[in-house]
PDB file of C-alpha atoms in Angstrom:
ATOM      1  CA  UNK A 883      92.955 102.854  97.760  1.00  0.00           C
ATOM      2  CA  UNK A 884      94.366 100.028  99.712  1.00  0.00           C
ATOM      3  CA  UNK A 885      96.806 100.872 102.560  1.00  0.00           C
ATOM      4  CA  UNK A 886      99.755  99.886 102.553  1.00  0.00           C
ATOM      5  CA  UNK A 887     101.808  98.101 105.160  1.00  0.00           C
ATOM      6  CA  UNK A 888     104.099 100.691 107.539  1.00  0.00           C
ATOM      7  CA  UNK A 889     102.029 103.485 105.359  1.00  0.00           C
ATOM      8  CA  UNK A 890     102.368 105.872 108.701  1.00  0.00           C
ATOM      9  CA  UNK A 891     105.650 104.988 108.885  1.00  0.00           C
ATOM     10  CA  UNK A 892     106.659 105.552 105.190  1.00  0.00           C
ATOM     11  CA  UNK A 893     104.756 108.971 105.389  1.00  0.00           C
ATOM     12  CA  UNK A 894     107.329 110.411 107.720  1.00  0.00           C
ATOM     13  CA  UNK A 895     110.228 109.359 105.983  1.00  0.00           C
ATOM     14  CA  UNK A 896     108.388 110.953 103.243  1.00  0.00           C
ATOM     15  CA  UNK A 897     108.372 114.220 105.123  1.00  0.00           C
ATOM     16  CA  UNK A 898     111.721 113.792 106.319  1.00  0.00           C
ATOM     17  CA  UNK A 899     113.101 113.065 102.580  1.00  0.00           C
ATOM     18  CA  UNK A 900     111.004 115.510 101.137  1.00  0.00           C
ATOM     19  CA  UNK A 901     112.322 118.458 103.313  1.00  0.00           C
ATOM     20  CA  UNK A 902     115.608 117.799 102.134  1.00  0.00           C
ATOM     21  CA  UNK A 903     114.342 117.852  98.506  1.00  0.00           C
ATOM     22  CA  UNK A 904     112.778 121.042  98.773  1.00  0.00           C
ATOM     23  CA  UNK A 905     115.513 122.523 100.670  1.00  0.00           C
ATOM     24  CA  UNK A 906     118.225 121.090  98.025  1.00  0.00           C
ATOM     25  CA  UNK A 907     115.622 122.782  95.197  1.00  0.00           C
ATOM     26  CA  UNK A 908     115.780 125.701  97.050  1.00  0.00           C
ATOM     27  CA  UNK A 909     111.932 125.967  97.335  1.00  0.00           C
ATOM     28  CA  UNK A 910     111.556 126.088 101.094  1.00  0.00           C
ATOM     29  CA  UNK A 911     112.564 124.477 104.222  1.00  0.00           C
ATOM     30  CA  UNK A 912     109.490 122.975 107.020  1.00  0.00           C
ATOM     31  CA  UNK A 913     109.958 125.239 110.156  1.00  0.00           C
ATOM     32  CA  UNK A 914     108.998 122.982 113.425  1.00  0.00           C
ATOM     33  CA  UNK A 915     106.104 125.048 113.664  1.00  0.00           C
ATOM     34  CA  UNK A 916     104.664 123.626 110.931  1.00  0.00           C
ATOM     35  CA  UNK A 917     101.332 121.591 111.035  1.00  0.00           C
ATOM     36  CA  UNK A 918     101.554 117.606 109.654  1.00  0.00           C
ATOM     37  CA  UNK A 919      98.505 118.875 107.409  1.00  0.00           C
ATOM     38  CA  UNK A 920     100.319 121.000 105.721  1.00  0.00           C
ATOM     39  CA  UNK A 921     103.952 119.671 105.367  1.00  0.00           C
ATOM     40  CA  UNK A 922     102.055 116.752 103.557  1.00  0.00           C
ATOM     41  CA  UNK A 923      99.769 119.092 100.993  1.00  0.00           C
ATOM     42  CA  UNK A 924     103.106 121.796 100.709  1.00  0.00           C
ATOM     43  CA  UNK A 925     105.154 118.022  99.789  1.00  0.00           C
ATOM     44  CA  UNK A 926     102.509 116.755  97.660  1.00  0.00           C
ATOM     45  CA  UNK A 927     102.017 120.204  95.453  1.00  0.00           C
ATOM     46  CA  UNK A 928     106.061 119.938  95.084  1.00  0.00           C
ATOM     47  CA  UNK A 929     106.046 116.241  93.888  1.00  0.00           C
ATOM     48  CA  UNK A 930     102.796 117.028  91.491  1.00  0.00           C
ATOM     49  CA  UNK A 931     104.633 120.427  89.824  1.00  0.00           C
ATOM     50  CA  UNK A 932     107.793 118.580  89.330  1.00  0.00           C
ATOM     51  CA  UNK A 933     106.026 115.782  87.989  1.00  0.00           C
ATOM     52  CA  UNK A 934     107.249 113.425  90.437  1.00  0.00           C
ATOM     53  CA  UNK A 935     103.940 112.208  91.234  1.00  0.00           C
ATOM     54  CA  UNK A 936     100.369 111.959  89.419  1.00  0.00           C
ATOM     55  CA  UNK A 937      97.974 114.217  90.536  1.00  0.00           C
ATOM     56  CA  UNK A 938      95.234 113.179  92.224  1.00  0.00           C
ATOM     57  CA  UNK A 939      91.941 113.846  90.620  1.00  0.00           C
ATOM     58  CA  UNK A 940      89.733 117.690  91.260  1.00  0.00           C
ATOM     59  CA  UNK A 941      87.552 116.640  94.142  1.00  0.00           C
ATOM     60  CA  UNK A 942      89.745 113.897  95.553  1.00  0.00           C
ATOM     61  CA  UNK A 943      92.904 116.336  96.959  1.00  0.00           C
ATOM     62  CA  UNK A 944      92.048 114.900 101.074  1.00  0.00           C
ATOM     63  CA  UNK A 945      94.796 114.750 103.242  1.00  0.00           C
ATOM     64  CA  UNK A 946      94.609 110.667 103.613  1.00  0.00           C
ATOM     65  CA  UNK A 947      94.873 110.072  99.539  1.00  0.00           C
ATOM     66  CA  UNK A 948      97.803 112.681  99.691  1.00  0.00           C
ATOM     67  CA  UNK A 949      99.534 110.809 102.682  1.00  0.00           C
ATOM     68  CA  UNK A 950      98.552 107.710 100.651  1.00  0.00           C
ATOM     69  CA  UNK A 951     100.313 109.250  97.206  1.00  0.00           C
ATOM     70  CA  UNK A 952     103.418 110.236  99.598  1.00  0.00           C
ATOM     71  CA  UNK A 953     103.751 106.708 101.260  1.00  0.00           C
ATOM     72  CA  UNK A 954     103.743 105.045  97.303  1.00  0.00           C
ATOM     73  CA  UNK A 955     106.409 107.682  96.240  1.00  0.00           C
ATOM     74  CA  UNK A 956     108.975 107.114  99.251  1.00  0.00           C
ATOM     75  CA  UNK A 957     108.142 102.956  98.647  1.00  0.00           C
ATOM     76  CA  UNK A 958     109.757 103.321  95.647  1.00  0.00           C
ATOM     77  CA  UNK A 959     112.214 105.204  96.323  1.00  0.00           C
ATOM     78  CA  UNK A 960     113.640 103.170  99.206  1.00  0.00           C
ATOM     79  CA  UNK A 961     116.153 100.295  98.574  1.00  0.00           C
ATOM     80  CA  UNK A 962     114.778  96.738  98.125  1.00  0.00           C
ATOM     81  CA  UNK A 963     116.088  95.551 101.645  1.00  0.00           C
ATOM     82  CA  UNK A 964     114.953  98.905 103.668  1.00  0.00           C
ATOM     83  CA  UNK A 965     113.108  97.931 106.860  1.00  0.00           C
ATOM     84  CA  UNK A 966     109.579  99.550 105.929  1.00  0.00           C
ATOM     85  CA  UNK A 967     109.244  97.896 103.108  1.00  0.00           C
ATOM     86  CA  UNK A 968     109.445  94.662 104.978  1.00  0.00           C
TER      87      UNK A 968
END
């Protein structure tokens, strides 16, 4: 799994995006209480049941390969000329 450049970075736009997702699909909303750990594993089970994302294989579901599977989705979903993926 190679890192990729800004991947912190990307992860909270992930978050940020991802919240609205959720919220639009009427699913949930993240409180400010919430924990990092589990806005990324509550954002990475969405993406993975909607078939957004591939699952990562039984064994392998640590928070740093979900981060890592958040980071790719938001990469691609940004414009060519966004700033993180500079």
């Amino acid at each position: 799994m190679k890192k990729l450049k800004n991947e912190a970075e990307l992860v909270k736009q992930a978050i940020k995006v991802g919240d609205v997702y959720a919220q639009k699909r009427g699913v949930g909303k993240f409180e400010g209480t919430d924990s990092s750990h589990d806005k990324v594993e509550y954002l990475y089970r969405l993406l993975v049941h909607d078939k957004l994302i591939q699952p990562l294989a039984k064994g392998e579901e640590k928070e740093p390969a979900m981060k890592h599977k958040l980071a790719l989705w938001i990469h691609r979903q940004l414009p060519e000329d966004h700033p993180l993926k500079q």
